[in-house]
Each structure stands twice: as structure tokens, then as C-alpha cells.
Tab-separated table of C-alpha atoms in Angstrom:
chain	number	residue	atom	x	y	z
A	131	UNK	CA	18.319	-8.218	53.432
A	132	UNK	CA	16.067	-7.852	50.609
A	133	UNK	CA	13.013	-5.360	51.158
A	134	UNK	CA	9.695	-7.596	52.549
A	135	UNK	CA	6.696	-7.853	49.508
A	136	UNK	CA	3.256	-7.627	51.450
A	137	UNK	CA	0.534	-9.900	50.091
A	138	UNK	CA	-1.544	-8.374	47.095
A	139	UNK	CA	-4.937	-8.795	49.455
A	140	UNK	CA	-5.874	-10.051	53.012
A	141	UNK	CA	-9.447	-10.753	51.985
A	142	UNK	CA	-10.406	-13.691	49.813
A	143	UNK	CA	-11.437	-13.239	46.500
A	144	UNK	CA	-15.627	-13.542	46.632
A	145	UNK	CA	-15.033	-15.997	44.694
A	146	UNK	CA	-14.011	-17.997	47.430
A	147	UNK	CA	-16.239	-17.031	50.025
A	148	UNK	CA	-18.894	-18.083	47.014
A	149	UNK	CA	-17.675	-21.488	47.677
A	150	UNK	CA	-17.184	-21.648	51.202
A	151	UNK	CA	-20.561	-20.560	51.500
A	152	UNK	CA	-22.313	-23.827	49.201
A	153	UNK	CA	-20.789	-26.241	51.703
A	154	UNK	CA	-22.595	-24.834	54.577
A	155	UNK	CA	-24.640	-27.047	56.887
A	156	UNK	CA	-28.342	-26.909	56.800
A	157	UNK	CA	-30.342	-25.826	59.684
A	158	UNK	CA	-33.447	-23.712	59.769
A	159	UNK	CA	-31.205	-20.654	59.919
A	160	UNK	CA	-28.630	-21.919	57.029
A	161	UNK	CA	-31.546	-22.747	54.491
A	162	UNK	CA	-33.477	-19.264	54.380
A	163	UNK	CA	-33.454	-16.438	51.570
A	164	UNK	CA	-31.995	-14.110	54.249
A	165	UNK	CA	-28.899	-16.527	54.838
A	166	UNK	CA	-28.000	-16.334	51.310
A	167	UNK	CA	-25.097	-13.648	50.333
A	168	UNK	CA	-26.234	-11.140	48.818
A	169	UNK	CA	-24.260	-11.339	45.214
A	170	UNK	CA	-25.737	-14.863	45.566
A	171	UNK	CA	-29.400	-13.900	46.013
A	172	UNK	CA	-31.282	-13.614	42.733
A	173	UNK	CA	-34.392	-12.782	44.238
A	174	UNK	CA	-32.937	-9.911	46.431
A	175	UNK	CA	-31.137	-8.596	43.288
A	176	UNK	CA	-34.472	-8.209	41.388
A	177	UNK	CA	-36.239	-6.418	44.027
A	178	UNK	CA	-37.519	-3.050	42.440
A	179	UNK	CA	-35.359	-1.715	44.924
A	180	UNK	CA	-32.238	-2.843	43.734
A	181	UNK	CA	-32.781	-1.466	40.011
A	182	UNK	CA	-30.114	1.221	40.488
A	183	UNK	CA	-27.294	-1.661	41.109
A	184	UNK	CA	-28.804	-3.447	38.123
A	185	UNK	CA	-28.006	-0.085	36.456
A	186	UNK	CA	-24.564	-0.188	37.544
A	187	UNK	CA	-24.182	-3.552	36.492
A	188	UNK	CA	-25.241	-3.689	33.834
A	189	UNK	CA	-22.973	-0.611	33.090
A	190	UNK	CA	-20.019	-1.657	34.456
A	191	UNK	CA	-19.602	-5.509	32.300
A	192	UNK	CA	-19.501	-4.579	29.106
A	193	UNK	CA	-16.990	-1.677	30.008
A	194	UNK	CA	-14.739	-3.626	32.007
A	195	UNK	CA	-14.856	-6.661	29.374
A	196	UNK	CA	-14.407	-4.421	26.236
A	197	UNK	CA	-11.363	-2.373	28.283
A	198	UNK	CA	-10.107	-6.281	28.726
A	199	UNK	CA	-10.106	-6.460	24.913
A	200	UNK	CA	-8.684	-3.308	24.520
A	201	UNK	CA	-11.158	-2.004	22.406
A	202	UNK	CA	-10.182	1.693	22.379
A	203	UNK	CA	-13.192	2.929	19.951
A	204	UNK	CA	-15.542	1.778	17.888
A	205	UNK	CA	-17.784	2.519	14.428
A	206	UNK	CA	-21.072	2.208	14.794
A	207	UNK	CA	-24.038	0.749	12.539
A	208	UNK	CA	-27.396	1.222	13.206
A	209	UNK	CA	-30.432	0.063	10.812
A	210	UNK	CA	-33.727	-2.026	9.992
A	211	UNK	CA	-33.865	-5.538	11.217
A	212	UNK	CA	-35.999	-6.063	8.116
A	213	UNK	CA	-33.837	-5.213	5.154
A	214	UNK	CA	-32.902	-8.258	3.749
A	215	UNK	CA	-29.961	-9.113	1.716
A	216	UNK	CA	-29.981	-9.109	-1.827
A	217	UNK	CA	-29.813	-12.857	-2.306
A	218	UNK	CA	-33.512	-13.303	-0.064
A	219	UNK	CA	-35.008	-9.679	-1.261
A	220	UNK	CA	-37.350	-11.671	-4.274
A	221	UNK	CA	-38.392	-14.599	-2.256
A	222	UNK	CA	-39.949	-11.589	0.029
A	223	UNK	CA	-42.128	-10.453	-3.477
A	224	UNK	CA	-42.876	-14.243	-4.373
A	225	UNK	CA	-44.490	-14.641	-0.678
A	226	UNK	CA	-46.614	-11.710	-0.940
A	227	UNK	CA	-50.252	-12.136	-0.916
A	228	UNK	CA	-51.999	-9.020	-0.854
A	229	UNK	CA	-50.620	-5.966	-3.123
A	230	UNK	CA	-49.977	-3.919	-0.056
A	231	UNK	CA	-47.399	-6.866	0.598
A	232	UNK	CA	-46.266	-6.899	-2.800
A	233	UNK	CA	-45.643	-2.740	-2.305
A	234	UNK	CA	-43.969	-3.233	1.621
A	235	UNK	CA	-41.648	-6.123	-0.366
A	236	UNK	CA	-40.603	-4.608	-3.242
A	237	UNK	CA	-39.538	-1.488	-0.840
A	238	UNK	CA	-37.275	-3.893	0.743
A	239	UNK	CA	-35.888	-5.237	-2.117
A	240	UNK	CA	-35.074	-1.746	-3.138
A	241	UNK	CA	-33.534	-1.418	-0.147
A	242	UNK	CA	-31.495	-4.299	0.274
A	243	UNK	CA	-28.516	-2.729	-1.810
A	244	UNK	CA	-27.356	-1.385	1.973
A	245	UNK	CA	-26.910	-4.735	3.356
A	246	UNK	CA	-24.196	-4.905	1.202
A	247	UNK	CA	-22.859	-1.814	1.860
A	248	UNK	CA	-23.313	-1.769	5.366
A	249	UNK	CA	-21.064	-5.395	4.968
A	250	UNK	CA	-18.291	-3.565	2.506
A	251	UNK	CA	-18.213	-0.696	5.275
A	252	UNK	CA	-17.130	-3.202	7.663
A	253	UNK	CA	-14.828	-4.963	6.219
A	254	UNK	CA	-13.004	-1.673	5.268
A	255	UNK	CA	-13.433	-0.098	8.661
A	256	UNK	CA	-12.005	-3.365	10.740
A	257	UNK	CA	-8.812	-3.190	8.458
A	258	UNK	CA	-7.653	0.241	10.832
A	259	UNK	CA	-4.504	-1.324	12.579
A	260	UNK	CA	-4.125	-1.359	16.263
A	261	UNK	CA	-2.512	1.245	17.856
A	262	UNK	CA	1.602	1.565	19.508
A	263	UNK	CA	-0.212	0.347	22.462
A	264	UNK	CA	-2.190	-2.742	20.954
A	265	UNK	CA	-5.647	-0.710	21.761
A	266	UNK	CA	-7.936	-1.941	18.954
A	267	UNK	CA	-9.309	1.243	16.909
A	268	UNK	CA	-13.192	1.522	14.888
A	269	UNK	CA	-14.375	-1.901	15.877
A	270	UNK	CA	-17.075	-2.792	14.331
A	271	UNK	CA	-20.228	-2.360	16.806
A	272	UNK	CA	-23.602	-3.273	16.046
A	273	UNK	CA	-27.000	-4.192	17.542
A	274	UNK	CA	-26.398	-7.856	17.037
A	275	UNK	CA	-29.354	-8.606	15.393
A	276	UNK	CA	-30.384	-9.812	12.032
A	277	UNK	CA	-30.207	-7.572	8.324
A	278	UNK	CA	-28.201	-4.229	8.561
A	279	UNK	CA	-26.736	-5.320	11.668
A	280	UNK	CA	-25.543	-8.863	10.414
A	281	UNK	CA	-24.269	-7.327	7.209
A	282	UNK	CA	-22.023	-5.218	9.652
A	283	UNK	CA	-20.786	-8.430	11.757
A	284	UNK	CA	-20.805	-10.739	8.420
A	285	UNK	CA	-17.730	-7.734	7.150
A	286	UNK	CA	-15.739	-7.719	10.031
A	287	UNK	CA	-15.613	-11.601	9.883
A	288	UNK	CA	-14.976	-11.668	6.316
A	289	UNK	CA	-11.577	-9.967	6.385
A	290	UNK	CA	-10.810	-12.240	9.981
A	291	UNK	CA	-11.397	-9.440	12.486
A	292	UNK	CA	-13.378	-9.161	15.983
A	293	UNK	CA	-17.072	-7.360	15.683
A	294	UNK	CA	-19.600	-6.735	19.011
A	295	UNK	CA	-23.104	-7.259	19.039
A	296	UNK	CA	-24.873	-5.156	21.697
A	297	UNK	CA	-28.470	-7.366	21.721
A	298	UNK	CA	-31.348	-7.097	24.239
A	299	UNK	CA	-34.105	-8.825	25.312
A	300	UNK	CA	-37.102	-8.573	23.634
A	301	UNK	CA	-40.979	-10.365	24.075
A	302	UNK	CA	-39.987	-12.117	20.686
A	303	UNK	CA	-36.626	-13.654	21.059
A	304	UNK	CA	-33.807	-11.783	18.972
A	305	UNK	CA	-30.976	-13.742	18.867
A	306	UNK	CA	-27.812	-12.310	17.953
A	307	UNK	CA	-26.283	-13.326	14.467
A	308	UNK	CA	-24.089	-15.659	13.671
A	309	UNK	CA	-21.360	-13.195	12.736
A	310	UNK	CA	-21.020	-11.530	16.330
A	311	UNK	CA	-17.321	-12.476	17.853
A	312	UNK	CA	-18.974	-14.879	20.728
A	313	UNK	CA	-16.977	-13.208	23.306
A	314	UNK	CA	-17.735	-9.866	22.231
A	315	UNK	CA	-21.563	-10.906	22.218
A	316	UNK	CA	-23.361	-8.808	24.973
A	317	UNK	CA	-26.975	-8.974	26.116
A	318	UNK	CA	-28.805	-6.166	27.857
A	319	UNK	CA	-32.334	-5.396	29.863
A	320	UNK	CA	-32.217	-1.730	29.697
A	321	UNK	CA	-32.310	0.008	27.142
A	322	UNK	CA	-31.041	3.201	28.076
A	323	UNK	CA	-27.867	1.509	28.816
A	324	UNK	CA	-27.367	-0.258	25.430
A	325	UNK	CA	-27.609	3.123	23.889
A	326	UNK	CA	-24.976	4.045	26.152
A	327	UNK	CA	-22.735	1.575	25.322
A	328	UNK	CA	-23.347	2.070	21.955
A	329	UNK	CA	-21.888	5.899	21.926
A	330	UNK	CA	-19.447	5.002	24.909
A	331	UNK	CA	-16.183	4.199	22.482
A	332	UNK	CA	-17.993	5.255	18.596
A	333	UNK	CA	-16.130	7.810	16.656
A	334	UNK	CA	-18.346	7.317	13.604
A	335	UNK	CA	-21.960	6.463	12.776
A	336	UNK	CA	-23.528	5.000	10.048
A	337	UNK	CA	-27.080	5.160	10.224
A	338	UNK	CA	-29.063	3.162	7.397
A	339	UNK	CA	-32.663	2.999	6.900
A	340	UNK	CA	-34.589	1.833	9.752
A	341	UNK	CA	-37.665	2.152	11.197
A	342	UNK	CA	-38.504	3.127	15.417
A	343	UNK	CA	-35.037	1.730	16.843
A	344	UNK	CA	-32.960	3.357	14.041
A	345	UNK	CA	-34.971	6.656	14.909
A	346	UNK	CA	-34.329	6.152	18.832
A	347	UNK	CA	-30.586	5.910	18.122
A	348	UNK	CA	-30.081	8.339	15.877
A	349	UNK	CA	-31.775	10.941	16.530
A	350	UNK	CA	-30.617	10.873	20.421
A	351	UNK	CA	-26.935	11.107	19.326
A	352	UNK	CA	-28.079	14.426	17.211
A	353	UNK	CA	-29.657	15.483	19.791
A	354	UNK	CA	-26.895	15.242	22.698
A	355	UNK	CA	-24.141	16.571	19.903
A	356	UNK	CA	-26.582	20.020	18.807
A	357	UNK	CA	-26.764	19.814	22.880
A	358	UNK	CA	-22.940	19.582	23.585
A	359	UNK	CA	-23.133	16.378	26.160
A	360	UNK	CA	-21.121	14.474	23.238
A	361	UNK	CA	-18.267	16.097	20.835
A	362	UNK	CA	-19.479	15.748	17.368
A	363	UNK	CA	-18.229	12.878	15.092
A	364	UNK	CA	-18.935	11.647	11.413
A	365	UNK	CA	-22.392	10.792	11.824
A	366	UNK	CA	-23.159	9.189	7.916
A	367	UNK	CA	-26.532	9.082	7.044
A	368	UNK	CA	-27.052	6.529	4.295
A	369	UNK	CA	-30.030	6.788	1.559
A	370	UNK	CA	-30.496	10.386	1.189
A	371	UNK	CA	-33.984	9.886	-0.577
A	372	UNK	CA	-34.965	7.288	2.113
A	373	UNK	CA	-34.248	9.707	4.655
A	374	UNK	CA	-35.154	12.958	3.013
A	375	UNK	CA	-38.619	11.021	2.689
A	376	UNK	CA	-39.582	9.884	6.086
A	377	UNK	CA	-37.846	12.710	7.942
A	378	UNK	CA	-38.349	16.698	6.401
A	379	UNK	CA	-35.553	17.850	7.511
A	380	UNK	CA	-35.404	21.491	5.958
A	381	UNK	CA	-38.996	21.897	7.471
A	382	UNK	CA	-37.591	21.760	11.120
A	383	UNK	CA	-35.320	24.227	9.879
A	384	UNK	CA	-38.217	26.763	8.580
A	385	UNK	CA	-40.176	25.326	11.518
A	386	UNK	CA	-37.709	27.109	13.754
A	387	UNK	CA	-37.506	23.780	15.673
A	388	UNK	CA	-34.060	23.191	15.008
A	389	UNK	CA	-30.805	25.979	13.801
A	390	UNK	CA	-29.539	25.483	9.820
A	391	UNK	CA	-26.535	24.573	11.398
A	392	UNK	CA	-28.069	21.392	13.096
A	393	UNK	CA	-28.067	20.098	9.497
A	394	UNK	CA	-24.308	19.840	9.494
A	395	UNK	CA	-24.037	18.010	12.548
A	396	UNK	CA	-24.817	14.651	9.632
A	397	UNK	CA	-23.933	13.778	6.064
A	398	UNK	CA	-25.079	11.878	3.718
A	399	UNK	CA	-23.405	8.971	1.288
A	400	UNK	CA	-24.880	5.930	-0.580
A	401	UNK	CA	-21.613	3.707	-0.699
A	402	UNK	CA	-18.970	2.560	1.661
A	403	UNK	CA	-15.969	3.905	-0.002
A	404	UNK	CA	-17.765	7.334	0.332
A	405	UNK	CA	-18.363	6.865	3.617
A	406	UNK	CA	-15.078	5.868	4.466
A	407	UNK	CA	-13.489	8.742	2.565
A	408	UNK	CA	-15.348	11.345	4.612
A	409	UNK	CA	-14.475	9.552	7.610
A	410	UNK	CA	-10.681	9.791	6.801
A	411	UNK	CA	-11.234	13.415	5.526
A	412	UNK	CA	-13.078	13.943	9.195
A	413	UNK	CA	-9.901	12.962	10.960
A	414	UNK	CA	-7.034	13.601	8.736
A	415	UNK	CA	-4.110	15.414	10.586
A	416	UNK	CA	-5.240	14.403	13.657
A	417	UNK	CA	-4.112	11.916	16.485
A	418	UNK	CA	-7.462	10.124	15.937
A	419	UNK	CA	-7.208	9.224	12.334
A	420	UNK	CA	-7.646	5.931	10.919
A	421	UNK	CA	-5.380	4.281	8.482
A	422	UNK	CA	-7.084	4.620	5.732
């Protein structure tokens, strides 16, 4: 007599009940907002009461559908949605009216070098082979929008490989680019748990030049690193002079705001290959390095 196999489950899936629960009959009872399940109930679910399971939820997707994937880790790009890519930079300068417009173009345009390295970057990075286990390794992850973040997308689908785009809603619609592997395309309310998503599986950074968001996303992964809530990792800072402009870093050093060694916890690079040597140099000899 062979050994009895019990039943995986003795409830039905929800998905199920979901179904069973459409072909009710209506009554006064049946048709009312409290009859409704509650993973049915949109209105109940956007109480302001039920923000903490939104939390959750909005948590819990993206991790379960990128563990799906296996997507093991990923390398991170963060930057402007307003550099543009070399071949639009002069029609930016030929639409200026004003010379302040003229000045805020041309700054673009000088900038617009990094949307082509942010896209080299990717295409080298998404080239890391999977690992004995098939876990995919330095996916490309990016916010899904439009300039730096497109470049990093546009690589990964130039050499054939998968990219995520980690967009959110906004008052002015930002839809994610055209580059973003559709099934890898996530979309979130909260903030707070993009950024988290965002640091979840990285094991590098490249930060371009960006304005507010860039700043927000940065400078919070410095922050919980000098703070050890997050081992460090190559963070790669690209556009020294950009950054060395808008941010004084040695003064929060003679400031007394922040330690000298809080400097180290970045680096700085102008091109992809150097970025991509450092990165290999990062994790050489380790279980964690990339094929470079």
C-alpha cells in the first residue's frame, strides 16, 4: 500500500471565492458596500485607515514578482529627467527664447554626453551572466522615466536583456519609457517605498546629474551607509565638476557636519568603462563579483 498524499489546501484559492462571490443574488443585504469582501472593496481599501496594508502591499508585489524573475540583485541608475540625449540637446538651444533659456539649454546640452554613458553602462552591466542557480545578477534598475533613466533601459535592450522601471505617480503623468521590460514595469504611490525597492537588491549605484529626486536618492543611501542600516557598495558618482559644483562637499567636511571618511563612502568617474572597472575592482575575489 502506497503512503496516502493529503491535498495541497482545504480552502479555495480567493480566487475562487472572488468568483463565487459575483454570482450572488441581489437583495438589500447582497447589494451594500459592507457585503462586499474585503480584498474586493476599493473603497474600504482606501480608507486612511487602511494605509499601513497599502504599505504592505505595495511592499510585498514588486518583491514577490521580481523573486518570480529571479532577479537576485540589481545596478542602479539614478539621474535628471531633463538631460536629453545628444541627438535632441540643439533643438533645446534653437527653442530658446530668452537668454536665460539659451544658458539652462546649453547646460543640458553639455550635459547630455551622460545619456550616453548612462546607456553604454547598461549595456555592459546586463552582460553579467546568471548565476549556477539561474538567479539573474546587476539588472539594470531604473526610475522608468524619460532621459538618464531611458538611456539606462534603452542599454539593457540594446544587447537583448531584461531592465525594471520603478515609476510613480505624479500630478503630471510620467509614463514609463519605452525601453522598460513590460513585465518588469512597476508603478508606485509611495514614495518611501520606491526608494526601498530601489536599494532592496542594488549592489552598485550610479548617480548622474540630477536635480531634487537625484538628491532624495542619493543622498539617503549615503546617509543609511555612513549610518550602518545598509553595507556599503560602489556608489559612482558621475560628473565630478557637476557635482563638486552644486554640492561642497569638502565644506561639510571642515563644517564638521560630516567625518573625512564619509567622502569615501562614493567615487567619482566620467565614463562607463571606468565605472565598470571600479565596480569589478570593488568585488574582485569575492563571491559577489560580476563577470566582468
Amino acid at each position: 500500500m502506497t503512503d496516502p498524499v493529503p491535498p495541497k489546501r482545504v480552502f479555495h484559492p480567493a480566487r475562487e471565492e472572488a468568483e463565487l462571490a459575483a454570482q450572488a443574488t441581489e437583495s438589500p443585504q447582497t447589494t451594500t458596500p459592507t457585503y462586499r469582501l474585503a480584498f474586493q472593496d476599493l473603497d474600504f481599501l482606501l480608507r486612511e485607515d487602511l494605509r499601513p496594508v497599502r504599505f504592505q502591499l505595495e511592499l510585498l508585489k514588486p518583491e514577490l514578482l521580481l523573486d518570480e524573475a529571479k532577479i537576485a540583485s540589481t545596478f542602479v541608475f539614478y539621474g535628471s529627467a531633463r538631460i536629453p540625449e545628444p541627438a535632441k540637446a540643439d533643438a533645446l538651444i534653437e527653442a530658446a527664447g530668452t537668454d536665460h533659456q539659451r544658458r539652462i539649454a546649453e547646460n543640458l546640452r553639455a550635459k547630455s554626453k551622460y545619456y550616453d554613458e548612462s546607456r553604454k553602462l547598461a549595456r555592459m552591466v546586463s552582460q553579467v551572466a546568471p548565476d549556477a542557480e539561474g538567479r539573474r545578477h546587476f539588472v539594470v534598475c531604473s526610475g522608468g522615466g524619460p532621459s538618464i533613466m531611458e538611456a539606462a533601459n534603452r542599454g539593457a535592450q540594446d544587447v537583448g536583456k531584461e531592465s525594471i522601471g520603478l515609476n510613480i505617480v505624479l500630478p503630471h503623468e510620467q509614463l514609463p519609457n519605452e525601453y522598460v521590460t513590460p513585465a518588469l514595469s512597476f508603478r508606485f504611490h509611495y514614495f518611501a517605498l520606491r526608494k526601498m525597492h530601489f536599494l532592496l537588491r542594488a549592489r552598485a549605484v550610479a548617480v548622474f546629474p540630477g536635480g531634487f529626486g537625484t538628491f532624495d536618492e542619493a543622498f539617503e543611501l549615503l546617509t543609511l551607509i555612513q549610518t550602518g542600516k545598509v553595507k556599503p557598495m560602489p556608489i559612482l558618482f558621475f560628473g565630478r565638476d557637476y557635482w563638486n559644483r552644486v554640492v561642497n562637499f569638502e565644506a561639510l567636511v571642515d563644517e564638521g557636519v560630516i567625518a573625512p571618511a564619509d567622502l569615501d563612502l562614493f567615487t567619482f568617474c566620467e565614463t562607463a568603462d571606468e565605472a565598470w572597472a571600479y565596480v569589478c575592482r570593488y568585488y574582485a575575489g569575492t563571491d559577489s563579483s560580476p563577470g566582468c
